mmCIF file of C-alpha atoms and ligand atoms in Angstrom:
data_model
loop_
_atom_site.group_PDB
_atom_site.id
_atom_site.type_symbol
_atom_site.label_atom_id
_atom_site.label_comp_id
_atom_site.label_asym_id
_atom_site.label_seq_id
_atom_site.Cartn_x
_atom_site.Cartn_y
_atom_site.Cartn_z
ATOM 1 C CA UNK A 1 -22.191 34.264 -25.002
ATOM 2 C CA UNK A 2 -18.845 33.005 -26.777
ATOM 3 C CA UNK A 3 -18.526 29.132 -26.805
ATOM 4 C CA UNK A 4 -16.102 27.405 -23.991
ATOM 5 C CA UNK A 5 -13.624 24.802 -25.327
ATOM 6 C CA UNK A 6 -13.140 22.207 -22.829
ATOM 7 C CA UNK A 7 -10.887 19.080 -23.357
ATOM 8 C CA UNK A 8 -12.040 15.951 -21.341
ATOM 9 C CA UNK A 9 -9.356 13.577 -20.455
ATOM 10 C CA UNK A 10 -11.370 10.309 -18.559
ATOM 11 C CA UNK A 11 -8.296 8.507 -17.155
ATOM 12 C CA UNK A 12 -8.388 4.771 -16.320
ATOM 13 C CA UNK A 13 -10.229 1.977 -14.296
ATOM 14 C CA UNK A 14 -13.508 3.504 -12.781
ATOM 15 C CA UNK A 15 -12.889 7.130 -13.750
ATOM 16 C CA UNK A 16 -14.587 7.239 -16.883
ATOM 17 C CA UNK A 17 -17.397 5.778 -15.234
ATOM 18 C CA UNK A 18 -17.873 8.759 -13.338
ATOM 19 C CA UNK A 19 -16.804 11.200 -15.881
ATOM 20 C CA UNK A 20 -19.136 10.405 -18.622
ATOM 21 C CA UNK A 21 -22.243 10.788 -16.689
ATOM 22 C CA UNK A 22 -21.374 13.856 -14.987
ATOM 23 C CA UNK A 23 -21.037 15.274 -18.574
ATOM 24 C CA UNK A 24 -24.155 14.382 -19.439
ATOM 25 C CA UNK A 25 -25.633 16.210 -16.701
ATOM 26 C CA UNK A 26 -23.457 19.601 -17.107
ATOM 27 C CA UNK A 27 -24.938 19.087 -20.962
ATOM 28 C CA UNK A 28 -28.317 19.513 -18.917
ATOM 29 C CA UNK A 29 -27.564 22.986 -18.262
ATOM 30 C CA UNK A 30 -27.442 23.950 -21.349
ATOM 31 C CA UNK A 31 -24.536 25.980 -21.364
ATOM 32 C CA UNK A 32 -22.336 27.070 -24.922
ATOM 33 C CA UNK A 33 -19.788 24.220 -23.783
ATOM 34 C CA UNK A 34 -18.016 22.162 -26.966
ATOM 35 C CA UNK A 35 -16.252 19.160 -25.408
ATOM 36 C CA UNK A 36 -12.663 17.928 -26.754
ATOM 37 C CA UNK A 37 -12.060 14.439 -26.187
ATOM 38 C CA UNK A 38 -8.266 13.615 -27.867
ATOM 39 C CA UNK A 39 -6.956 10.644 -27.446
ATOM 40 C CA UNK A 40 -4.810 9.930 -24.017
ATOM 41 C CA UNK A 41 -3.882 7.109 -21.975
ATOM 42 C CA UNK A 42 -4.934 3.982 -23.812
ATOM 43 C CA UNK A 43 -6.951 5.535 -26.618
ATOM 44 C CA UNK A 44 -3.797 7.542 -27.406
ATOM 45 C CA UNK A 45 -1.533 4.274 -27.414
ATOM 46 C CA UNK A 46 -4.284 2.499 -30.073
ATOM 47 C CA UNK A 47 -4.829 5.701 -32.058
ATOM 48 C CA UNK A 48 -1.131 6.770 -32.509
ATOM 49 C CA UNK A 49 1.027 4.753 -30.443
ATOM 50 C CA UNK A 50 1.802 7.464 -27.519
ATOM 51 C CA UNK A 51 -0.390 7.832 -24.411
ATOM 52 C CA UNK A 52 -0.099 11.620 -25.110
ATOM 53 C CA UNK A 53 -0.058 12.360 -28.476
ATOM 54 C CA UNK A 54 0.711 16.038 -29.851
ATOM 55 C CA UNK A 55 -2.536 16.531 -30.740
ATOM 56 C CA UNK A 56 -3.790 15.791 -27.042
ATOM 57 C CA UNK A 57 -0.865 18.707 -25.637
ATOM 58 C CA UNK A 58 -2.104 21.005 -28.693
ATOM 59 C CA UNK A 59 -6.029 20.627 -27.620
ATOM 60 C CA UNK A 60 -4.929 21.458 -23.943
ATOM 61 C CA UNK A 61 -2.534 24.461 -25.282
ATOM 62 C CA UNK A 62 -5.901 26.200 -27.144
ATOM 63 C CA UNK A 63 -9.072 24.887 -24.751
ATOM 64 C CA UNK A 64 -10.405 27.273 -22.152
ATOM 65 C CA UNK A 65 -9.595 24.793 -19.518
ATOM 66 C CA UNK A 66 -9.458 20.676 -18.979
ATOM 67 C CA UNK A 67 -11.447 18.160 -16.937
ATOM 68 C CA UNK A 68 -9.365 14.885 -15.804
ATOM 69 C CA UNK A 69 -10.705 12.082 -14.387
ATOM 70 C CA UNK A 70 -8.017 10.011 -12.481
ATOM 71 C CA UNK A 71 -5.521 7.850 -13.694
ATOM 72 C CA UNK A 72 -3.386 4.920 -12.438
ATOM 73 C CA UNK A 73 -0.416 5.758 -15.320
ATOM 74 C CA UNK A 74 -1.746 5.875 -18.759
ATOM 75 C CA UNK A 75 -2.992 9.498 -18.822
ATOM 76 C CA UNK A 76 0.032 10.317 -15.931
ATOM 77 C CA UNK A 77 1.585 11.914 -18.820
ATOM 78 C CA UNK A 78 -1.284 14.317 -19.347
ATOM 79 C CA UNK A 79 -0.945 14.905 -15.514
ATOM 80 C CA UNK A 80 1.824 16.296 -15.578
ATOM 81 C CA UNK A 81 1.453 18.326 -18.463
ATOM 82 C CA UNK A 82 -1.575 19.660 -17.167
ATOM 83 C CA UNK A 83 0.367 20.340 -13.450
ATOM 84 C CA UNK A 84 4.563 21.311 -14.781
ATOM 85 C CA UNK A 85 3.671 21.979 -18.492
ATOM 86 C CA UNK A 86 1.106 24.562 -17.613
ATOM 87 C CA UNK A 87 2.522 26.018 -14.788
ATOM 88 C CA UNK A 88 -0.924 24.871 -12.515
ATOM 89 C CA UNK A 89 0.376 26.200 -8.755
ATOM 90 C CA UNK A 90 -2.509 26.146 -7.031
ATOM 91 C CA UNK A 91 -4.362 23.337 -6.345
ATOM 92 C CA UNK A 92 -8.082 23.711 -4.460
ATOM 93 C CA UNK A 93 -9.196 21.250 -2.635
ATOM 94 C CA UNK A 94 -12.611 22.237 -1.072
ATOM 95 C CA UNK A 95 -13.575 20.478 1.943
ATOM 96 C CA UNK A 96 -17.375 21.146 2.739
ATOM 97 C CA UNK A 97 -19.922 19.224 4.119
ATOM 98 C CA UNK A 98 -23.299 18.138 2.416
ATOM 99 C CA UNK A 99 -26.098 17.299 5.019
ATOM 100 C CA UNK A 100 -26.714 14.242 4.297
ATOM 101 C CA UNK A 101 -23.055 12.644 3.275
ATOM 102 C CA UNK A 102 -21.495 10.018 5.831
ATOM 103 C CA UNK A 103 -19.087 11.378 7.975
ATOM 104 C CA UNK A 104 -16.975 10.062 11.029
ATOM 105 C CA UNK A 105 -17.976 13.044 13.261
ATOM 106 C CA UNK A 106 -20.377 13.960 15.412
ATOM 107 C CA UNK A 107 -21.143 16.922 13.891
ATOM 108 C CA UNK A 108 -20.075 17.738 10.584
ATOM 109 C CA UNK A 109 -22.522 20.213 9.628
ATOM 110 C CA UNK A 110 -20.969 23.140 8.954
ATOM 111 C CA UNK A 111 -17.580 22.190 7.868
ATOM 112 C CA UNK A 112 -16.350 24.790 4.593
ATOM 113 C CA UNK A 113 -12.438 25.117 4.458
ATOM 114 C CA UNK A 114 -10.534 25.175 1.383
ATOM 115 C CA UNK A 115 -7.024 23.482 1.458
ATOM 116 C CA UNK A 116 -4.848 25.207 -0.872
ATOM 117 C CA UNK A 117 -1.989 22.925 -1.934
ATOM 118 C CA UNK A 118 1.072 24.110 -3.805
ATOM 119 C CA UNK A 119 1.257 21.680 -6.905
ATOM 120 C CA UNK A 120 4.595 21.679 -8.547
ATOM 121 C CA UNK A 121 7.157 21.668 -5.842
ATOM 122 C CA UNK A 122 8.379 20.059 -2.705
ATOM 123 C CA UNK A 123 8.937 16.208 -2.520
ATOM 124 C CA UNK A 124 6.974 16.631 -6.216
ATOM 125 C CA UNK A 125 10.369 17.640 -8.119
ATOM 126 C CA UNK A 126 10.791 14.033 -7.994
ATOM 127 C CA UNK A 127 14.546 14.442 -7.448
ATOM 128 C CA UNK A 128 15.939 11.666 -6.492
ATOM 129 C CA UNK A 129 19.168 9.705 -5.831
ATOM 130 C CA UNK A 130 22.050 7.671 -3.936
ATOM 131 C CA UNK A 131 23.721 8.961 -1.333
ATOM 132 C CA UNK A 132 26.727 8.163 -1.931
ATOM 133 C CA UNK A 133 25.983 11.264 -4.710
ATOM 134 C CA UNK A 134 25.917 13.582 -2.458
ATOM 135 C CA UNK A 135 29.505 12.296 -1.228
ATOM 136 C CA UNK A 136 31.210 15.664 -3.367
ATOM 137 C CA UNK A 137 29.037 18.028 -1.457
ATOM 138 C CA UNK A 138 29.700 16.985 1.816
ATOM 139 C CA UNK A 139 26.227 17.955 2.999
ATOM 140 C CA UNK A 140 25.979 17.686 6.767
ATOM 141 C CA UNK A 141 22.755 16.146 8.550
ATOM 142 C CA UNK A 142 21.619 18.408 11.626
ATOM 143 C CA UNK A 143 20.514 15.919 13.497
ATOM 144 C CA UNK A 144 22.899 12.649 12.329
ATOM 145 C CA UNK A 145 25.545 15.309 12.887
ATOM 146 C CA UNK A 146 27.447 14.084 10.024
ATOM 147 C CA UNK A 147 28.096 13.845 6.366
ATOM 148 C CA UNK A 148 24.524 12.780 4.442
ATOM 149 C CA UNK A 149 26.256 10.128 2.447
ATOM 150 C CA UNK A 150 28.010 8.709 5.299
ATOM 151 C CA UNK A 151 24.092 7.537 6.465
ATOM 152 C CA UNK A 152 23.865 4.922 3.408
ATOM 153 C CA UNK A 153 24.363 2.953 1.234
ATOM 154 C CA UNK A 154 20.540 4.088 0.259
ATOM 155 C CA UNK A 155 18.776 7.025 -1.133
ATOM 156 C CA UNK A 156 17.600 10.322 -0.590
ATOM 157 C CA UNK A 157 14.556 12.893 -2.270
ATOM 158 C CA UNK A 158 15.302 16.760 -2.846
ATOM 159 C CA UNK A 159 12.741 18.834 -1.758
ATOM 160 C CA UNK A 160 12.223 22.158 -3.141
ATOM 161 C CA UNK A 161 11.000 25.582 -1.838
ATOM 162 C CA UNK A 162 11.388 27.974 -3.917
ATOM 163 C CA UNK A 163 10.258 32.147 -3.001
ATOM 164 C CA UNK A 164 8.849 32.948 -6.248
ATOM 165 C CA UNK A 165 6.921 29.488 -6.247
ATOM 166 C CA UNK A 166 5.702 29.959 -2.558
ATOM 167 C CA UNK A 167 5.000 33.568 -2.724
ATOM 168 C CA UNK A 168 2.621 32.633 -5.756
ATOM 169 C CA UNK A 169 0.254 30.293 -4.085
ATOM 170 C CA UNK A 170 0.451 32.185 -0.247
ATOM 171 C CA UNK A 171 -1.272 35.052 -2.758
ATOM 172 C CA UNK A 172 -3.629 33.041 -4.201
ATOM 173 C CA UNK A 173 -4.659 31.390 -1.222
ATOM 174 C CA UNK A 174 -4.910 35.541 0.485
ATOM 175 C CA UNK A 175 -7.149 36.433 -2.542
ATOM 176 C CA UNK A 176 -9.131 33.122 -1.945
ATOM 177 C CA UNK A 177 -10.074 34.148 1.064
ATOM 178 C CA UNK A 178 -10.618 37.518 0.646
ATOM 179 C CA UNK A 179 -13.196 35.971 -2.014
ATOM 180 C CA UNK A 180 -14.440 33.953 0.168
ATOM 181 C CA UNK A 181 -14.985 36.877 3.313
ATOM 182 C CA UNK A 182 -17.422 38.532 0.304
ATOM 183 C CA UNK A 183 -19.178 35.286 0.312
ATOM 184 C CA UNK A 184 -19.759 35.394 4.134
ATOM 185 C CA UNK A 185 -17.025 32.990 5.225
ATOM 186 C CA UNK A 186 -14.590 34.228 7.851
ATOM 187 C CA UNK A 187 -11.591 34.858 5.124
ATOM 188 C CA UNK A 188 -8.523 34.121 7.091
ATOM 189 C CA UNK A 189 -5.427 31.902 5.902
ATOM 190 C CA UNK A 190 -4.028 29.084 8.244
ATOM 191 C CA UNK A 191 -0.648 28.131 6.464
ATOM 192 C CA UNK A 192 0.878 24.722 7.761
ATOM 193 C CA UNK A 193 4.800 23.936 7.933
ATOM 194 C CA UNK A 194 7.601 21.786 9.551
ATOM 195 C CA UNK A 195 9.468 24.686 10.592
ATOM 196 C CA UNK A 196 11.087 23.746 13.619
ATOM 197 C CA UNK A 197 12.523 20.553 11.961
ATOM 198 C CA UNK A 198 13.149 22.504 8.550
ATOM 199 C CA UNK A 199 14.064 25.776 9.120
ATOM 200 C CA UNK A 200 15.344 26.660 5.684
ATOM 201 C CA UNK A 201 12.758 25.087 3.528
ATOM 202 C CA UNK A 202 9.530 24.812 5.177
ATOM 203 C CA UNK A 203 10.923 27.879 7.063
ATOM 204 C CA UNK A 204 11.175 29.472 4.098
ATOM 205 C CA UNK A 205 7.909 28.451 2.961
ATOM 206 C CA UNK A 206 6.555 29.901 6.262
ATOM 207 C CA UNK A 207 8.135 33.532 6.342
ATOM 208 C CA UNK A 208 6.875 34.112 2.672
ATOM 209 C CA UNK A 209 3.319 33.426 3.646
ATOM 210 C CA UNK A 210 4.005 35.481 6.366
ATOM 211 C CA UNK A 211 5.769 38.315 4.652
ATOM 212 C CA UNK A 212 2.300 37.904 2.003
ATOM 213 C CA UNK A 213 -0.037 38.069 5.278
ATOM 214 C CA UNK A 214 1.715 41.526 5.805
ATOM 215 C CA UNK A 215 0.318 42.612 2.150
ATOM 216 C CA UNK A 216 -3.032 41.242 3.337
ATOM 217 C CA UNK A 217 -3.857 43.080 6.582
ATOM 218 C CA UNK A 218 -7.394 42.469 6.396
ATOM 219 C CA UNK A 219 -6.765 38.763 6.253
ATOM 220 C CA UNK A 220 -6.215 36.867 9.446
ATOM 221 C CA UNK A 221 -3.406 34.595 9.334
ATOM 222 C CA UNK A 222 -2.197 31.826 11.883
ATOM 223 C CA UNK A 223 1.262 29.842 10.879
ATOM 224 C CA UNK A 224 0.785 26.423 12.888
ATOM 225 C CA UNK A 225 3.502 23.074 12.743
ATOM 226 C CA UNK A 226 2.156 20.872 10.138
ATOM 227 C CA UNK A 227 1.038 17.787 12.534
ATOM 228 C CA UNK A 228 -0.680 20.350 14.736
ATOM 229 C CA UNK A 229 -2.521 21.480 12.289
ATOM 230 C CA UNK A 230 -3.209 17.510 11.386
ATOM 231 C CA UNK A 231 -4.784 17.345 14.704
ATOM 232 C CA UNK A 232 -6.692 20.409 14.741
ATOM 233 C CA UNK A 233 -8.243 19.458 11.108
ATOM 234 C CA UNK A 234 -9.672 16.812 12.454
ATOM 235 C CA UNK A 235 -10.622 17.580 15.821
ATOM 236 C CA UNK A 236 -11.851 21.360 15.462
ATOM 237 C CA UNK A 237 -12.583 21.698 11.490
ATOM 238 C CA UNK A 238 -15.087 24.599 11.501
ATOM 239 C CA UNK A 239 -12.508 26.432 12.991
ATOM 240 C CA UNK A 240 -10.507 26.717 9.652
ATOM 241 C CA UNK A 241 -10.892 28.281 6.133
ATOM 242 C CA UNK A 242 -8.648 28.838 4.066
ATOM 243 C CA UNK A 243 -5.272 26.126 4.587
ATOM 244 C CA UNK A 244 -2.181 27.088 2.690
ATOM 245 C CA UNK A 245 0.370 24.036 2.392
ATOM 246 C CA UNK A 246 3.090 22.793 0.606
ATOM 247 C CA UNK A 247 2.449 20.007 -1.720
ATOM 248 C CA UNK A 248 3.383 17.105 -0.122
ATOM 249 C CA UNK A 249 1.078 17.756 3.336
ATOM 250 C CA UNK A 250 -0.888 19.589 0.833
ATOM 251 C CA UNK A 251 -1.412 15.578 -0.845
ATOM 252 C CA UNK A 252 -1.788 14.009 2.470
ATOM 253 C CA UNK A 253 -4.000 16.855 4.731
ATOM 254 C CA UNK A 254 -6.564 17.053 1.647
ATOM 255 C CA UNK A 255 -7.168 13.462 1.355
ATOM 256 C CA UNK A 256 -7.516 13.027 5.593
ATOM 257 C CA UNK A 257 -9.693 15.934 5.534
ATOM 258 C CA UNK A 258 -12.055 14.482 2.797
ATOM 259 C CA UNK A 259 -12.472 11.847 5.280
ATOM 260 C CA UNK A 260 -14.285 14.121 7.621
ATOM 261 C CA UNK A 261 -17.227 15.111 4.868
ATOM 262 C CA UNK A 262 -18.160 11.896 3.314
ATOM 263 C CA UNK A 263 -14.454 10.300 2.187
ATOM 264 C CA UNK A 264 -13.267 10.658 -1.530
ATOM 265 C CA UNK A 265 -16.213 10.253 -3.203
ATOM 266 C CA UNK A 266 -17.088 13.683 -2.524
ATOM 267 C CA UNK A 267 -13.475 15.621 -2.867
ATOM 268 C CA UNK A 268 -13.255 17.894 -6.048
ATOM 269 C CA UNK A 269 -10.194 20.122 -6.824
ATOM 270 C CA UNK A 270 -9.707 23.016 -9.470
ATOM 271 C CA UNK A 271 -5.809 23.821 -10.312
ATOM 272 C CA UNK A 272 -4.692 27.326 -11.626
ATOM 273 C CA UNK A 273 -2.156 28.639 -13.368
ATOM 274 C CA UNK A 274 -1.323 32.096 -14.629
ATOM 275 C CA UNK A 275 -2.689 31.191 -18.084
ATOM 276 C CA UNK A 276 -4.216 27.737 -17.713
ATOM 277 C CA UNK A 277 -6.591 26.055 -15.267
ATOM 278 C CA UNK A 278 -7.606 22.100 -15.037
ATOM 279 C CA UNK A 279 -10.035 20.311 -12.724
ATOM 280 C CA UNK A 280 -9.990 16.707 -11.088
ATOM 281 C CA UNK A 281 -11.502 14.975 -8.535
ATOM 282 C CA UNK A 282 -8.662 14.503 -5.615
ATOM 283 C CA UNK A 283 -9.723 10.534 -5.692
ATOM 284 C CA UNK A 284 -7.920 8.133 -7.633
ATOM 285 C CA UNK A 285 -9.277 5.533 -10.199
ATOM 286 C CA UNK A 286 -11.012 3.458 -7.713
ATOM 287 C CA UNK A 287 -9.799 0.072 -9.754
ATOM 288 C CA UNK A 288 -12.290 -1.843 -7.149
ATOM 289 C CA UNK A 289 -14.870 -0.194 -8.509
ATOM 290 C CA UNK A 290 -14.196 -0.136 -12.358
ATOM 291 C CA UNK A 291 -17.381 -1.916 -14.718
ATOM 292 C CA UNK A 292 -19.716 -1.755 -11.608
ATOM 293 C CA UNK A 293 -21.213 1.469 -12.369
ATOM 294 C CA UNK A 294 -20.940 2.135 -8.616
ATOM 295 C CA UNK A 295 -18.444 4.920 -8.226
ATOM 296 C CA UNK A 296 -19.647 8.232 -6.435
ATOM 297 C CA UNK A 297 -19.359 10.879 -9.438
ATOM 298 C CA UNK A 298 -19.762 13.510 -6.419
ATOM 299 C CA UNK A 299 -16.242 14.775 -6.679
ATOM 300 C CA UNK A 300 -16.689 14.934 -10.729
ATOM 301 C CA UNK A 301 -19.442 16.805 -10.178
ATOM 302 C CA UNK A 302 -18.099 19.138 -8.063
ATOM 303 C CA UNK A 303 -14.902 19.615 -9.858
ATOM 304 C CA UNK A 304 -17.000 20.183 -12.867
ATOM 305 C CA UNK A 305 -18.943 23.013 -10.816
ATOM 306 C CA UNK A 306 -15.536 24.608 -10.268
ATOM 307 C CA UNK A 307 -14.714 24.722 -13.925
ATOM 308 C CA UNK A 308 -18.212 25.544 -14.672
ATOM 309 C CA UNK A 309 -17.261 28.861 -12.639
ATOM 310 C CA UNK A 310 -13.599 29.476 -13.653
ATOM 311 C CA UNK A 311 -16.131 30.006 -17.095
ATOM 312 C CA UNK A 312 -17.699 32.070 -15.867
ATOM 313 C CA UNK A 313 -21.027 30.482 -15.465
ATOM 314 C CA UNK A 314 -21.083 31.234 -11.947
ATOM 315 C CA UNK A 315 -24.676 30.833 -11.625
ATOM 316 C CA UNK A 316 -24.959 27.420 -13.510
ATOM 317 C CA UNK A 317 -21.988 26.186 -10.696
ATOM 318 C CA UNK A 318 -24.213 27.249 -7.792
ATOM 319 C CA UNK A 319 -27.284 25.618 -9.627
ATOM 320 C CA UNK A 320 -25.426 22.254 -10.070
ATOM 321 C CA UNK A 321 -23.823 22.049 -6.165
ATOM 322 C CA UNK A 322 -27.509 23.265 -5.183
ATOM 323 C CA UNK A 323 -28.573 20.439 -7.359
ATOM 324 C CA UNK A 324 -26.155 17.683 -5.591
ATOM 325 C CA UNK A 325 -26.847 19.377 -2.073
ATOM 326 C CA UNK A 326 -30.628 18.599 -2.711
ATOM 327 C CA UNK A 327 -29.852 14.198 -3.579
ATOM 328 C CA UNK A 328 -27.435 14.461 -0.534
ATOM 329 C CA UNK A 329 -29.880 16.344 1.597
ATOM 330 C CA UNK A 330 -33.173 13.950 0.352
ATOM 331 C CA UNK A 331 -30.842 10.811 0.760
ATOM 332 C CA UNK A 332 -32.742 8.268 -1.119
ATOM 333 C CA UNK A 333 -30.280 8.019 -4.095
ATOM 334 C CA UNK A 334 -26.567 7.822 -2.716
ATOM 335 C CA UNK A 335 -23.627 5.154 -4.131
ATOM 336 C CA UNK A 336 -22.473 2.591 -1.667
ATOM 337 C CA UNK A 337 -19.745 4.361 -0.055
ATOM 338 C CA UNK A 338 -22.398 7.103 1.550
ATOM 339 C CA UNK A 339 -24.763 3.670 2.852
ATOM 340 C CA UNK A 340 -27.253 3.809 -0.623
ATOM 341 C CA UNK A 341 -27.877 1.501 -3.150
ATOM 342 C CA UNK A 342 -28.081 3.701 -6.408
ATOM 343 C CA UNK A 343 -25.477 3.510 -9.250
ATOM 344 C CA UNK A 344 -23.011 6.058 -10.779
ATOM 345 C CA UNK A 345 -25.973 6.468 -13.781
ATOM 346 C CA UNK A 346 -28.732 7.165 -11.418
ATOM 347 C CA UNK A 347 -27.032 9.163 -8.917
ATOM 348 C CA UNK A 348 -25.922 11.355 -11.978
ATOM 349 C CA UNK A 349 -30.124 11.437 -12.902
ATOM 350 C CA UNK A 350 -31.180 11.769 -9.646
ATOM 351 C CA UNK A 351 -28.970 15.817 -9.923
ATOM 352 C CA UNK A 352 -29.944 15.943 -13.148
ATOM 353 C CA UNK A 353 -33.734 16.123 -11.636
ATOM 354 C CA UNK A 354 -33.125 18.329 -9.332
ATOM 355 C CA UNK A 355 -31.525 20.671 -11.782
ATOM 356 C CA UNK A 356 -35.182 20.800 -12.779
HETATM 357 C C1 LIG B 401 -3.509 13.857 -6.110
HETATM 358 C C2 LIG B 401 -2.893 12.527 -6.411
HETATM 359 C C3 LIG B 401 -1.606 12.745 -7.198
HETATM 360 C C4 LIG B 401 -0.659 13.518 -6.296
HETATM 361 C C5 LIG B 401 -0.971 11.471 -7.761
HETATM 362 C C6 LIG B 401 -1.905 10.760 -8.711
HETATM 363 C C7 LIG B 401 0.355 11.775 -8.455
HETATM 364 O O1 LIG B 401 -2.680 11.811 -5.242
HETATM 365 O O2 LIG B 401 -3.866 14.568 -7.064
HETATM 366 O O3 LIG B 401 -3.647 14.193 -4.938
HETATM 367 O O4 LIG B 401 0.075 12.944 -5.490
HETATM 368 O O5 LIG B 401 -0.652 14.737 -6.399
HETATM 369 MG MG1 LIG B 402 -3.462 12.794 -3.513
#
């Protein structure tokens, strides 16, 4: 089998923490894997006096794919390479729920929707400016019912739709699920928008997943207002399986919904691009928790288990979520935000045992 090149890129505060162990357990496997680790973030700054070097953005360029652990700013640089500089357009965000983890509901058992979150557009063009800029094109507010710039002094945001970005990720998220309907989920595509506020954009958004849904008549779709669909995440989540959004809800939804299967700890993501893919953990760095060994490497795992498959080791992925099923589902070695008392170390033993 031909070697995998994967670059690592830890991030800051508690994020190594978790990183470094979960390697040590996907090393366990015993899989052709050669790790990269060039410098970023504060390793980059001592080694050549950038946070993301050349030789970091050549090692992502020729790897097979990255793993990134979080960061608070350091390695944002390499965040945004790996999202705008490689074109990543879909972010995953798997929401499922491991008997065992803490959850808020009644009854979470069951719960196995993906949210699939446009990554590089939206509110995320990070456009932004004064009013009184927009005085020369005399840009009318719908509901103010006059001139945009005549609303300040203060400042606005540009968000973005584009068709050729949104028809991208609608497909990806039909495939998905078409994926997923061989895997004996239900395969249908829930796509979430502000429509009636935004006809043109989110509209926009809307009648492209639609117009997709009509290349997909196999796949069930339902278009629902965004903060409908809020409600219905939470109060009816087996109900849904595949969730198309645009970035920004796509941000917001996927953290809320991580909430309903154990909290961050346990939220992994996968992003894909046409030629490049990266995977993270939707948490941040956890700066509480850094030098206490005590954050929950779950969603490192997982995200890890998603690269392990974009591999193609499909069967090693299934063997390591089997593997963090089985602590979960035994419940004697959890972190402190699922109610245990292990650490990061021996929660990342505890799946390396039942790896076998
Ligand atoms: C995420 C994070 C990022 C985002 C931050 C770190 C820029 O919250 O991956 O969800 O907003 O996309
Ligand atoms: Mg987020």
């Amino acid at each position: 089998m031909t070697r995998k090149r994967v670059v690592v890129i830890e991030g800051e505060d508690a994020a190594p923490e978790a990183v470094r162990p979960a390697l040590a357990v996907i090393d366990a496997l015993g899989l052709p894997i050669e790790w990269l680790h060039p410098p970023v973030g504060q390793a980059g700054i001592e080694r050549t006096g950038s946070p993301f070097p050349e030789e970091a953005r050549r090692a992502i360029d020729t790897a097979d794919a990255t793993l990134f652990g979080a960061t608070s700013g350091k390695s944002a640089l390499a965040l945004f390479y790996l999202r705008w500089g490689k074109g990543t357009y879909a972010n995953v965000r798997p929401v499922r729920h491991f008997p065992g983890a803490r959850s808020p509901l009644a009854r979470p058992e069951g719960i196995d929707l993906v949210i699939v979150r446009e990554n590089l557009e939206d509110l995320y063009v990070a456009a932004e400016g004064d009013l009184a800029d927009l005085a020369p094109l005399g840009l009318r507010s719908l509901t103010a019912g006059r001139p945009v710039h005549e609303l300040g002094p203060g400042r606005f945001a540009l968000k973005v739709i584009t068709e050729a970005g949104t028809r991208r990720v609608a497909r990806f998220a039909f495939e998905l699920a078409r994926r997923r309907r061989a895997h004996g989920r239900p395969g249908r595509v829930t796509c979430g928008t502000k429509h009636n506020m935004l006809p043109r954009s989110d509209g926009m958004f809307r009648e492209v997943a639609q117009a997709v849904a009509a290349e997909h008549p196999d796949v069930p779709f339902q278009s629902l207002i965004v903060d409908d669909l809020a409600h219905r995440l939470v109060a009816t989540p087996h109900d849904f399986d595949v969730v198309l959004l645009p970035n920004l809800y796509g941000d917001v939804l996927s953290d809320a919904a991580a909430a309903l299967v154990g909290g961050l700890g346990l939220a992994p993501s996968g992003c894909f691009g046409d030629g490049a893919a990266y995977f993270e953990p939707a948490h941040g760095t956890a700066p509480d928790l850094a030098g206490k060994n005590a954050i929950n490497p779950t969603a490192t795992l997982l995200s890890a288990a998603m690269l392990l498959e974009h591999l193609g080791f499909a069967d090693a992925a299934a063997r390591l979520e089997a593997a963090v099923a089985a602590v979960y589902a035994e419940g004697r070695v959890l972190t402190p935000d699922q109610g245990g008392t292990a650490t990061t170390t021996q929660f990342c033993e505890a799946v390396a045992h039942a790896l076998g």
